[in-house]
CSV table of C-alpha atoms in Angstrom, one decimal:
chain,number,residue,atom,x,y,z
Q,1,MET,CA,0.0,0.0,0.0
Q,2,THR,CA,1.3,3.4,-0.9
Q,3,LYS,CA,2.1,6.1,1.6
Q,4,ARG,CA,0.1,8.6,-0.5
Q,5,MET,CA,-3.0,6.4,-0.3
Q,6,TRP,CA,-2.7,6.0,3.4
Q,7,THR,CA,-2.3,9.7,3.9
Q,8,GLY,CA,-5.3,10.6,1.8
Q,9,LEU,CA,-7.7,8.2,3.4
Q,10,ALA,CA,-6.4,8.1,6.9
Q,11,ALA,CA,-7.5,11.7,7.4
Q,12,SER,CA,-11.1,10.6,7.3
Q,13,GLY,CA,-10.4,7.8,9.7
Q,14,LEU,CA,-10.8,5.1,7.1
Q,15,ALA,CA,-7.4,3.5,7.8
Q,16,LEU,CA,-8.7,2.7,11.3
Q,17,SER,CA,-11.1,0.3,9.8
Q,18,VAL,CA,-8.4,-2.1,8.7
Q,19,LEU,CA,-7.2,-2.2,12.4
Q,20,ALA,CA,-10.6,-2.1,14.0
Q,21,GLY,CA,-11.9,-5.3,12.4
Q,22,CYS,CA,-15.5,-6.1,13.5
Q,23,GLY,CA,-17.2,-3.7,15.8
Q,24,ALA,CA,-20.7,-3.0,16.9
Q,25,GLY,CA,-23.2,-2.7,14.1
Q,26,GLY,CA,-25.0,0.4,13.3
Q,27,GLY,CA,-25.8,2.8,10.5
Q,28,ASN,CA,-29.0,2.9,8.4
Q,29,SER,CA,-29.7,-0.8,8.0
Q,30,GLN,CA,-32.8,-2.7,7.2
Q,31,GLN,CA,-33.8,-6.3,7.1
Q,32,ALA,CA,-34.6,-6.6,3.4
Q,33,ALA,CA,-36.4,-9.9,3.6
Q,34,GLY,CA,-38.6,-8.6,6.3
Q,35,GLY,CA,-38.9,-9.4,10.0
Q,36,ASP,CA,-36.0,-9.5,12.4
Q,37,ALA,CA,-32.4,-10.5,11.8
Q,38,GLY,CA,-33.2,-14.2,12.3
Q,39,LYS,CA,-33.6,-16.9,14.9
Q,40,LYS,CA,-31.0,-17.4,17.6
Q,41,GLY,CA,-28.1,-19.4,16.2
Q,42,ASP,CA,-28.6,-18.1,12.6
Q,43,VAL,CA,-25.6,-16.6,10.9
Q,44,ASN,CA,-26.4,-13.0,10.2
Q,45,LEU,CA,-24.6,-11.4,7.2
Q,46,ARG,CA,-24.5,-7.6,6.7
Q,47,LEU,CA,-24.6,-6.6,3.0
Q,48,TYR,CA,-23.4,-3.0,2.3
Q,49,THR,CA,-24.8,-1.8,-1.0
Q,50,TYR,CA,-25.6,1.4,-3.0
Q,51,GLY,CA,-28.3,-0.6,-4.9
Q,52,THR,CA,-31.9,0.5,-4.3
Q,53,GLU,CA,-34.9,-1.8,-3.9
Q,54,SER,CA,-36.4,-0.6,-7.2
Q,55,ALA,CA,-33.1,-1.3,-9.1
Q,56,TYR,CA,-32.1,-4.5,-7.3
Q,57,ASN,CA,-35.2,-6.3,-6.2
Q,58,TRP,CA,-33.5,-7.0,-2.8
Q,59,LYS,CA,-36.5,-8.4,-0.9
Q,60,LYS,CA,-37.2,-11.1,-3.5
Q,61,THR,CA,-33.5,-11.8,-4.0
Q,62,LEU,CA,-32.5,-12.1,-0.4
Q,63,SER,CA,-35.6,-14.1,0.5
Q,64,ALA,CA,-34.7,-16.6,-2.3
Q,65,PHE,CA,-31.1,-17.0,-0.9
Q,66,GLU,CA,-32.4,-17.5,2.7
Q,67,GLU,CA,-34.9,-20.1,1.5
Q,68,LYS,CA,-32.1,-22.0,-0.2
Q,69,ASN,CA,-29.7,-21.6,2.7
Q,70,PRO,CA,-31.5,-22.1,6.0
Q,71,GLY,CA,-29.6,-20.8,8.9
Q,72,ILE,CA,-28.1,-17.8,7.0
Q,73,LYS,CA,-29.9,-14.4,7.2
Q,74,VAL,CA,-28.8,-11.4,5.1
Q,75,GLU,CA,-29.3,-7.9,6.5
Q,76,LEU,CA,-29.3,-5.1,3.9
Q,77,VAL,CA,-27.4,-1.9,4.8
Q,78,GLN,CA,-28.6,0.7,2.3
Q,79,LEU,CA,-25.9,3.3,1.7
Q,80,SER,CA,-27.9,5.7,-0.6
Q,81,GLU,CA,-31.6,6.0,-1.0
Q,82,LYS,CA,-31.1,7.4,-4.5
Q,83,GLY,CA,-28.6,4.8,-5.6
Q,84,ASP,CA,-25.9,7.5,-5.7
Q,85,THR,CA,-22.6,5.6,-5.8
Q,86,GLN,CA,-20.4,8.5,-4.7
Q,87,GLU,CA,-22.6,9.1,-1.7
Q,88,ALA,CA,-22.6,5.4,-1.0
Q,89,MET,CA,-18.8,5.1,-1.0
Q,90,LYS,CA,-18.4,8.0,1.4
Q,91,LYS,CA,-20.9,6.3,3.8
Q,92,LEU,CA,-19.1,3.0,3.4
Q,93,ASP,CA,-15.8,4.6,4.3
Q,94,LEU,CA,-17.3,6.2,7.4
Q,95,ALA,CA,-18.9,2.9,8.4
Q,96,ALA,CA,-15.6,1.1,8.0
Q,97,ALA,CA,-13.8,3.8,10.0
Q,98,SER,CA,-16.3,3.4,12.9
Q,99,GLY,CA,-15.8,-0.3,13.0
Q,100,GLU,CA,-19.2,-1.4,11.9
Q,101,THR,CA,-19.7,-5.2,11.4
Q,102,MET,CA,-19.4,-5.9,7.6
Q,103,ASP,CA,-19.6,-9.2,5.7
Q,104,ILE,CA,-20.4,-8.4,2.1
Q,105,LEU,CA,-19.4,-5.3,0.2
Q,106,MET,CA,-20.5,-4.0,-3.2
Q,107,PHE,CA,-18.4,-1.6,-5.3
Q,108,SER,CA,-19.7,0.1,-8.5
Q,109,ASP,CA,-16.6,0.8,-10.5
Q,110,PRO,CA,-13.0,-0.3,-10.9
Q,111,ALA,CA,-11.4,2.7,-9.2
Q,112,SER,CA,-13.6,2.5,-6.1
Q,113,TYR,CA,-13.0,-1.2,-6.0
Q,114,ALA,CA,-9.2,-1.0,-6.5
Q,115,GLN,CA,-8.8,1.8,-4.0
Q,116,ARG,CA,-10.5,-0.1,-1.2
Q,117,ILE,CA,-8.8,-3.3,-2.0
Q,118,GLY,CA,-5.5,-1.4,-1.5
Q,119,LEU,CA,-6.7,-0.5,2.0
Q,120,GLY,CA,-7.4,-4.2,2.9
Q,121,MET,CA,-11.2,-3.9,3.1
Q,122,ALA,CA,-11.9,-7.1,1.2
Q,123,ALA,CA,-10.6,-10.7,1.5
Q,124,PRO,CA,-9.1,-12.6,-1.4
Q,125,LEU,CA,-11.4,-15.3,-2.8
Q,126,ASP,CA,-8.8,-17.4,-4.6
Q,127,ASP,CA,-8.9,-20.3,-2.1
Q,128,TYR,CA,-12.7,-20.6,-2.4
Q,129,ILE,CA,-12.5,-20.5,-6.2
Q,130,ALA,CA,-9.7,-23.1,-6.3
Q,131,LYS,CA,-11.7,-25.4,-4.0
Q,132,GLU,CA,-14.8,-25.0,-6.2
Q,133,GLY,CA,-12.7,-25.7,-9.3
Q,134,TYR,CA,-13.5,-22.9,-11.7
Q,135,LYS,CA,-11.5,-20.1,-13.2
Q,136,GLU,CA,-13.0,-16.6,-12.6
Q,137,ASN,CA,-12.0,-15.2,-16.0
Q,138,GLU,CA,-13.7,-18.2,-17.7
Q,139,GLU,CA,-16.8,-18.4,-15.5
Q,140,TYR,CA,-17.6,-14.7,-15.8
Q,141,LYS,CA,-17.5,-12.1,-18.7
Q,142,VAL,CA,-15.7,-9.6,-16.5
Q,143,ASP,CA,-12.3,-10.3,-15.0
Q,144,THR,CA,-12.2,-8.7,-11.5
Q,145,SER,CA,-8.6,-9.8,-10.6
Q,146,LEU,CA,-6.3,-7.3,-9.1
Q,147,ASN,CA,-2.6,-7.7,-8.5
Q,148,GLY,CA,-2.9,-11.4,-9.4
Q,149,LYS,CA,-5.7,-12.1,-6.8
Q,150,VAL,CA,-9.5,-12.2,-7.0
Q,151,TYR,CA,-11.2,-10.0,-4.4
Q,152,SER,CA,-14.7,-10.0,-5.9
Q,153,LEU,CA,-17.0,-11.7,-8.3
Q,154,PRO,CA,-19.0,-9.7,-10.9
Q,155,GLY,CA,-22.8,-9.4,-10.7
Q,156,LYS,CA,-24.4,-7.7,-13.6
Q,157,PHE,CA,-23.0,-7.2,-17.2
Q,158,ASN,CA,-23.8,-3.7,-18.1
Q,159,SER,CA,-22.4,-2.6,-21.4
Q,160,TRP,CA,-22.9,1.0,-22.5
Q,161,TYR,CA,-25.3,2.0,-25.2
Q,162,VAL,CA,-27.2,5.0,-26.5
Q,163,LEU,CA,-30.8,5.7,-25.4
Q,164,LEU,CA,-32.8,7.6,-28.0
Q,165,ASN,CA,-36.1,9.5,-27.9
Q,166,LYS,CA,-37.8,7.8,-30.8
Q,167,ASN,CA,-40.5,10.5,-31.1
Q,168,GLN,CA,-37.9,13.1,-31.6
Q,169,LEU,CA,-36.0,10.9,-34.0
Q,170,ASP,CA,-39.2,10.4,-36.1
Q,171,GLU,CA,-39.8,14.2,-36.0
Q,172,ALA,CA,-36.3,14.8,-37.4
Q,173,GLY,CA,-36.7,12.0,-40.0
Q,174,LEU,CA,-33.9,9.9,-38.5
Q,175,PRO,CA,-33.9,6.1,-38.3
Q,176,VAL,CA,-32.8,4.2,-35.2
Q,177,PRO,CA,-29.1,3.4,-35.8
Q,178,LYS,CA,-28.2,-0.3,-35.9
Q,179,ASP,CA,-24.5,0.4,-36.4
Q,180,TRP,CA,-22.9,3.9,-36.5
Q,181,THR,CA,-19.8,6.0,-36.0
Q,182,TRP,CA,-19.0,9.0,-33.7
Q,183,ASP,CA,-19.3,11.3,-36.8
Q,184,GLN,CA,-22.9,10.0,-37.3
Q,185,PHE,CA,-23.6,10.4,-33.6
Q,186,ALA,CA,-22.5,14.0,-33.7
Q,187,GLU,CA,-24.6,14.6,-36.9
Q,188,TYR,CA,-27.7,13.1,-35.2
Q,189,ALA,CA,-27.1,15.4,-32.2
Q,190,LYS,CA,-27.0,18.5,-34.4
Q,191,LYS,CA,-30.2,17.5,-36.2
Q,192,LEU,CA,-32.0,16.8,-32.9
Q,193,THR,CA,-31.0,20.1,-31.2
Q,194,LYS,CA,-33.9,22.5,-31.2
Q,195,GLY,CA,-34.8,25.9,-29.8
Q,196,ASP,CA,-32.9,28.4,-27.6
Q,197,GLY,CA,-32.6,29.6,-24.1
Q,198,ALA,CA,-34.0,27.8,-21.1
Q,199,SER,CA,-36.3,25.7,-23.2
Q,200,LYS,CA,-33.6,24.5,-25.6
Q,201,ARG,CA,-33.6,20.8,-26.4
Q,202,TYR,CA,-30.1,19.4,-26.9
Q,203,GLY,CA,-29.1,16.5,-29.1
Q,204,THR,CA,-27.2,14.9,-26.2
Q,205,TYR,CA,-26.0,15.2,-22.6
Q,206,PHE,CA,-22.7,13.9,-21.3
Q,207,HIS,CA,-22.8,13.2,-17.6
Q,208,GLY,CA,-19.1,13.5,-16.9
Q,209,PRO,CA,-16.4,13.5,-16.0
Q,210,GLN,CA,-17.2,15.0,-12.6
Q,211,GLY,CA,-15.8,14.7,-9.1
Q,212,GLY,CA,-13.2,12.3,-10.3
Q,213,GLY,CA,-15.9,9.9,-11.5
Q,214,TRP,CA,-17.8,9.2,-14.7
Q,215,THR,CA,-14.5,9.3,-16.6
Q,216,GLU,CA,-15.9,7.1,-19.3
Q,217,TYR,CA,-16.9,10.4,-21.0
Q,218,MET,CA,-13.2,11.3,-21.4
Q,219,LYS,CA,-12.3,8.2,-23.4
Q,220,LEU,CA,-15.3,7.6,-25.7
Q,221,MET,CA,-13.1,6.9,-28.7
Q,222,MET,CA,-10.8,4.6,-26.8
Q,223,GLU,CA,-13.5,2.4,-25.2
Q,224,ASN,CA,-14.8,0.9,-28.4
Q,225,GLN,CA,-11.4,-0.6,-29.3
Q,226,PRO,CA,-10.6,-4.3,-28.7
Q,227,GLU,CA,-7.3,-3.4,-26.9
Q,228,ASN,CA,-5.8,-0.3,-25.2
Q,229,ALA,CA,-9.2,0.9,-24.2
Q,230,ASP,CA,-8.3,2.6,-21.0
Q,231,PHE,CA,-6.1,5.4,-19.6
Q,232,LEU,CA,-3.4,2.9,-18.6
Q,233,LYS,CA,-2.0,0.0,-20.6
Q,234,ALA,CA,-2.0,-3.6,-19.3
Q,235,ASP,CA,1.6,-3.1,-18.1
Q,236,GLY,CA,0.6,-0.1,-16.0
Q,237,THR,CA,2.2,2.6,-18.2
Q,238,SER,CA,0.2,5.6,-19.5
Q,239,ASN,CA,-1.9,5.1,-22.6
Q,240,LEU,CA,-2.6,8.9,-23.1
Q,241,ASP,CA,-0.4,9.1,-26.1
Q,242,ASN,CA,-3.1,7.0,-27.8
Q,243,PRO,CA,-4.5,9.2,-30.6
Q,244,ASN,CA,-8.1,8.2,-29.6
Q,245,PHE,CA,-7.7,10.1,-26.2
Q,246,LYS,CA,-7.1,13.3,-28.1
Q,247,LYS,CA,-9.9,12.6,-30.6
Q,248,THR,CA,-12.3,12.1,-27.7
Q,249,LEU,CA,-11.4,15.5,-26.3
Q,250,GLU,CA,-11.8,17.1,-29.8
Q,251,LEU,CA,-15.2,15.4,-30.1
Q,252,ARG,CA,-16.4,16.8,-26.8
Q,253,MET,CA,-15.2,20.3,-27.7
Q,254,LYS,CA,-16.7,20.2,-31.1
Q,255,MET,CA,-20.2,19.1,-29.9
Q,256,GLU,CA,-20.4,21.6,-27.1
Q,257,LYS,CA,-18.5,24.7,-28.5
Q,258,GLU,CA,-19.1,24.5,-32.2
Q,259,ASP,CA,-22.2,22.5,-32.9
Q,260,LYS,CA,-23.8,23.5,-29.5
Q,261,SER,CA,-25.6,20.2,-29.6
Q,262,ALA,CA,-24.4,18.9,-26.2
Q,263,VAL,CA,-25.6,20.3,-22.8
Q,264,PRO,CA,-22.8,22.7,-21.6
Q,265,TYR,CA,-20.5,21.1,-19.0
Q,266,ALA,CA,-20.8,24.3,-16.9
Q,267,ASP,CA,-24.6,23.8,-16.7
Q,268,MET,CA,-24.1,20.2,-15.6
Q,269,ILE,CA,-21.8,21.2,-12.8
Q,270,SER,CA,-23.6,24.4,-11.6
Q,271,GLN,CA,-27.1,23.0,-11.8
Q,272,LYS,CA,-26.1,19.5,-10.6
Q,273,LEU,CA,-27.9,17.9,-13.6
Q,274,ASN,CA,-28.7,14.2,-13.8
Q,275,TYR,CA,-28.8,12.0,-16.9
Q,276,ARG,CA,-32.1,10.5,-16.0
Q,277,THR,CA,-34.0,13.8,-15.7
Q,278,GLN,CA,-32.2,15.2,-18.8
Q,279,PHE,CA,-33.5,12.3,-20.9
Q,280,TYR,CA,-36.9,11.5,-19.3
Q,281,ASN,CA,-37.8,15.2,-19.2
Q,282,GLN,CA,-36.9,15.3,-22.9
Q,283,SER,CA,-34.3,18.0,-22.4
Q,284,ALA,CA,-31.8,15.8,-24.3
Q,285,SER,CA,-32.7,13.5,-27.2
Q,286,MET,CA,-29.9,11.0,-26.8
Q,287,ILE,CA,-27.7,9.8,-23.8
Q,288,LEU,CA,-24.7,7.5,-23.6
Q,289,ILE,CA,-25.2,5.4,-20.5
Q,290,GLY,CA,-24.8,1.9,-19.1
Q,291,SER,CA,-27.4,-0.8,-19.4
Q,292,TRP,CA,-28.1,-0.7,-15.7
Q,293,MET,CA,-30.8,1.5,-17.1
Q,294,ASN,CA,-32.6,-1.5,-18.5
Q,295,ALA,CA,-34.5,-1.8,-15.2
Q,296,GLU,CA,-35.9,1.7,-15.7
Q,297,LEU,CA,-36.3,2.0,-19.4
Q,298,GLY,CA,-40.1,1.7,-19.4
Q,299,GLY,CA,-40.4,4.3,-16.7
Q,300,THR,CA,-40.7,4.3,-12.9
Q,301,ASP,CA,-43.0,6.0,-10.4
Q,302,THR,CA,-40.4,8.8,-10.0
Q,303,MET,CA,-39.3,9.0,-13.6
Q,304,PRO,CA,-42.2,8.1,-16.0
Q,305,LEU,CA,-41.7,7.4,-19.7
Q,306,ASN,CA,-43.9,9.7,-21.8
Q,307,PHE,CA,-42.5,9.0,-25.2
Q,308,ASN,CA,-41.3,6.0,-27.3
Q,309,LEU,CA,-37.7,4.9,-26.5
Q,310,ALA,CA,-35.2,3.1,-28.7
Q,311,VAL,CA,-31.6,1.8,-28.1
Q,312,ALA,CA,-28.6,2.0,-30.4
Q,313,PRO,CA,-25.1,0.4,-30.0
Q,314,PHE,CA,-22.1,2.4,-28.7
Q,315,PRO,CA,-20.7,4.3,-31.7
Q,316,LYS,CA,-17.5,3.3,-33.5
Q,317,ASN,CA,-14.6,5.4,-34.6
Q,318,ASN,CA,-14.6,4.1,-38.2
Q,319,ALA,CA,-17.2,2.3,-40.2
Q,320,SER,CA,-14.9,-0.7,-40.7
Q,321,ASP,CA,-14.4,-1.2,-36.9
Q,322,PRO,CA,-16.1,-4.1,-35.2
Q,323,THR,CA,-19.6,-3.4,-33.9
Q,324,GLY,CA,-20.7,-3.6,-30.2
Q,325,ILE,CA,-17.4,-3.1,-28.3
Q,326,ALA,CA,-18.3,-0.8,-25.4
Q,327,PRO,CA,-17.4,0.1,-21.8
Q,328,VAL,CA,-18.7,-2.5,-19.4
Q,329,ALA,CA,-19.8,-1.9,-15.9
Q,330,THR,CA,-20.4,-4.5,-13.2
Q,331,ASP,CA,-21.0,-4.8,-9.5
Q,332,TYR,CA,-17.9,-6.0,-7.7
Q,333,VAL,CA,-19.2,-8.2,-4.9
Q,334,SER,CA,-16.7,-8.9,-2.1
Q,335,VAL,CA,-16.3,-10.6,1.2
Q,336,ALA,CA,-15.3,-8.1,3.9
Q,337,ALA,CA,-11.9,-8.7,5.3
Q,338,GLY,CA,-13.2,-8.2,8.8
Q,339,SER,CA,-16.1,-10.6,8.5
Q,340,LYS,CA,-16.4,-13.4,11.1
Q,341,HIS,CA,-18.5,-15.4,8.7
Q,342,LYS,CA,-16.3,-15.5,5.5
Q,343,ASP,CA,-17.5,-19.0,4.4
Q,344,GLU,CA,-21.1,-18.0,4.5
Q,345,ALA,CA,-20.4,-14.6,3.0
Q,346,TYR,CA,-18.6,-16.2,0.0
Q,347,LYS,CA,-21.6,-18.6,-0.3
Q,348,PHE,CA,-23.8,-15.6,-0.8
Q,349,VAL,CA,-21.4,-13.8,-3.2
Q,350,ARG,CA,-21.1,-16.9,-5.4
Q,351,TRP,CA,-24.9,-17.5,-5.4
Q,352,TYR,CA,-25.7,-13.9,-6.0
Q,353,THR,CA,-23.4,-13.6,-9.0
Q,354,THR,CA,-24.8,-16.7,-10.6
Q,355,GLU,CA,-28.4,-17.9,-10.2
Q,356,GLY,CA,-29.1,-15.0,-7.9
Q,357,GLN,CA,-28.8,-12.7,-10.9
Q,358,LEU,CA,-31.6,-14.6,-12.6
Q,359,VAL,CA,-33.8,-14.5,-9.5
Q,360,GLN,CA,-33.2,-10.7,-9.2
Q,361,GLY,CA,-34.3,-10.3,-12.8
Q,362,LYS,CA,-33.0,-6.7,-13.1
Q,363,ASN,CA,-29.8,-7.1,-15.2
Q,364,VAL,CA,-28.1,-9.3,-17.8
Q,365,PRO,CA,-25.7,-11.3,-15.7
Q,366,ALA,CA,-21.9,-11.4,-16.1
Q,367,TRP,CA,-22.1,-15.1,-15.5
Q,368,ASN,CA,-21.1,-17.0,-18.7
Q,369,LYS,CA,-23.6,-19.8,-18.1
Q,370,VAL,CA,-26.3,-17.5,-19.3
Q,371,LYS,CA,-26.6,-18.0,-23.1
Q,372,SER,CA,-27.1,-15.2,-25.5
Q,373,GLU,CA,-30.4,-16.7,-26.6
Q,374,ASP,CA,-31.7,-16.2,-23.1
Q,375,VAL,CA,-31.1,-12.5,-23.2
Q,376,GLY,CA,-34.5,-11.8,-24.8
Q,377,LYS,CA,-36.2,-13.6,-21.9
Q,378,ILE,CA,-34.2,-11.8,-19.3
Q,379,ILE,CA,-35.0,-8.5,-20.9
Q,380,ASP,CA,-38.7,-9.4,-21.0
Q,381,THR,CA,-38.5,-10.0,-17.2
Q,382,ILE,CA,-36.6,-6.8,-16.6
Q,383,LEU,CA,-39.0,-4.6,-18.7
Q,384,SER,CA,-42.1,-6.2,-17.1
Q,385,SER,CA,-41.4,-4.5,-13.8
Q,386,THR,CA,-41.4,-1.0,-15.4
Q,387,LYS,CA,-44.5,1.2,-15.9
Q,388,ASN,CA,-44.7,1.3,-19.7
Q,389,PRO,CA,-42.7,-1.5,-21.2
Q,390,GLU,CA,-44.7,-1.2,-24.5
Q,391,LYS,CA,-43.1,2.2,-25.1
Q,392,VAL,CA,-39.6,0.5,-25.3
Q,393,ASP,CA,-38.4,-0.7,-28.7
Q,394,LYS,CA,-37.5,-4.2,-27.4
Q,395,ALA,CA,-36.0,-5.4,-30.7
Q,396,SER,CA,-33.4,-2.6,-30.7
Q,397,LEU,CA,-32.6,-3.3,-27.1
Q,398,VAL,CA,-32.2,-7.0,-27.6
Q,399,ALA,CA,-30.1,-6.5,-30.7
Q,400,THR,CA,-27.8,-4.0,-28.9
Q,401,MET,CA,-27.4,-6.2,-25.8
Q,402,THR,CA,-26.7,-9.3,-27.8
Q,403,ALA,CA,-24.0,-7.6,-29.9
Q,404,SER,CA,-22.3,-6.0,-26.9
Q,405,LYS,CA,-18.9,-7.2,-25.9
Q,406,ALA,CA,-16.2,-5.9,-23.6
Q,407,SER,CA,-12.7,-4.8,-24.7
Q,408,GLN,CA,-9.7,-6.5,-23.3
Q,409,ILE,CA,-9.8,-5.9,-19.5
Q,410,VAL,CA,-7.0,-3.7,-18.2
Q,411,PRO,CA,-6.4,-4.6,-14.5
Q,412,THR,CA,-7.1,-1.6,-12.3
Q,413,VAL,CA,-4.4,-0.1,-10.1
Q,414,SER,CA,-4.7,0.9,-6.4
Q,415,TYR,CA,-4.2,4.6,-7.3
Q,416,GLN,CA,-6.8,4.6,-10.1
Q,417,ALA,CA,-8.9,7.2,-8.3
Q,418,GLU,CA,-5.9,9.5,-8.1
Q,419,ILE,CA,-5.5,9.3,-11.9
Q,420,SER,CA,-9.2,9.9,-12.5
Q,421,LYS,CA,-9.1,13.0,-10.3
Q,422,ALA,CA,-6.1,14.5,-12.2
Q,423,LEU,CA,-7.6,13.8,-15.6
Q,424,ASN,CA,-10.9,15.3,-14.5
Q,425,GLU,CA,-9.2,18.5,-13.4
Q,426,GLU,CA,-7.4,18.8,-16.8
Q,427,PHE,CA,-10.6,18.2,-18.7
Q,428,GLU,CA,-12.4,20.9,-16.7
Q,429,LYS,CA,-9.7,23.4,-17.6
Q,430,MET,CA,-10.2,22.6,-21.3
Q,431,ILE,CA,-14.0,22.5,-21.4
Q,432,LEU,CA,-14.2,25.7,-19.3
Q,433,GLY,CA,-11.9,27.5,-21.7
Q,434,LYS,CA,-8.7,27.7,-19.6
Q,435,GLN,CA,-6.5,25.6,-21.9
Q,436,ASP,CA,-6.7,24.0,-25.4
Q,437,VAL,CA,-6.9,20.4,-26.4
Q,438,ASN,CA,-3.1,20.1,-27.0
Q,439,ALA,CA,-2.3,21.6,-23.6
Q,440,THR,CA,-4.8,19.3,-22.0
Q,441,VAL,CA,-3.3,16.2,-23.6
Q,442,LYS,CA,0.3,17.3,-22.5
Q,443,SER,CA,-0.8,18.2,-18.9
Q,444,SER,CA,-2.7,14.9,-18.6
Q,445,GLN,CA,0.2,12.9,-19.8
Q,446,ASP,CA,2.6,14.6,-17.4
Q,447,ARG,CA,0.4,14.3,-14.4
Q,448,VAL,CA,-0.4,10.6,-15.0
Q,449,ASN,CA,3.2,9.8,-15.5
Q,450,GLN,CA,4.1,11.5,-12.2
Q,451,ILE,CA,1.3,9.6,-10.4
Q,452,ILE,CA,2.6,6.3,-11.8
Q,453,ALA,CA,6.2,7.1,-10.8
Q,454,SER,CA,5.3,8.2,-7.2
Q,455,ASN,CA,3.3,4.9,-6.7
Q,456,LYS,CA,6.1,2.6,-7.8
Q,457,LYS,CA,7.5,0.6,-5.0
């Protein structure tokens, strides 16, 4: 563990959690399956998650696990009522620092996951995997290994795609794209932009980067490549000399400053805009987002769908590039290092990331045993829980999800969050007019190289 990481997180008291181990429980917990925490003698597992009931179907899921595993109860500790992952991670850090009892942890992105693995918050699962006799990178579509060890198993398989307001597409005479490039995406955004002032409708909305997160929006033209799709290469060196990094910055600048077809970054920050409201309130015609949105596509109580919705694949750089390669998000589900019930916690993690995903019925699983022909059935189940599934163009959604595939996984590093923060700061200087694209690329390269050097042992 690096001195820099300890210094940054120990200030909030998080480092104490590694030493504190298990302490008295507390926090905003609820027994998801109903009733009390279980009969005397039951093993009670505490699951810390950012996932909301509406997005994760916890009551049904945890009840199914408990029915199959008598003697084990799972208590849900809800870290954000809104499903806000940044808020959830802050609360998780505070809970760890105060010594709360933890058994199962969920992380939403590689940087959050790697950072807390570096602090010793999760236990390695390699012995359990070896005993069971499978290989994690063959059993699942997402490789979660870090520094040669497996600290989590992946839950959902959420590739990114483009959500489209089909009514607005029809109005502009634009077909639903089945295969397209970034140039075509930018052209669509221009044609879909309408009006002026406060009532202006933008062609698209980019929800990042912000606060050191949502950095997917800084590498759009890198993420659709089979290899070298991230800020770092597999050997841990900088990948920012990749021409697709500069091309992404140029695309963002062109769409916001020249075409004026993207919601201004300054508005996103100052008004604290959210991608759901921008799209469902019809302020933006298209949004690039992850397929965790499948569970909400047909509308919810808080975000109704009042138009017809279609889905398109992640755009390509060139027409000749392979179709469907996109960023992939997953839930990193871990056994807490301080758990006194690691065997039972692993049993839950393994069940949840396999058949538990099918019980949950909210996402396409990362489990490889789910065949591509089953995707349509899974999506039917997912959409059926929304308010207006009939307004969703299911054919375009199934075609996009079936064609989606991840680029070669680049192992995350423990200082990933530090890199993301530095790149976010350089992007802001560019998009707010304080430096040009070339200066942004140069500063980004310099800062990332410094971070890599300072973290070398």
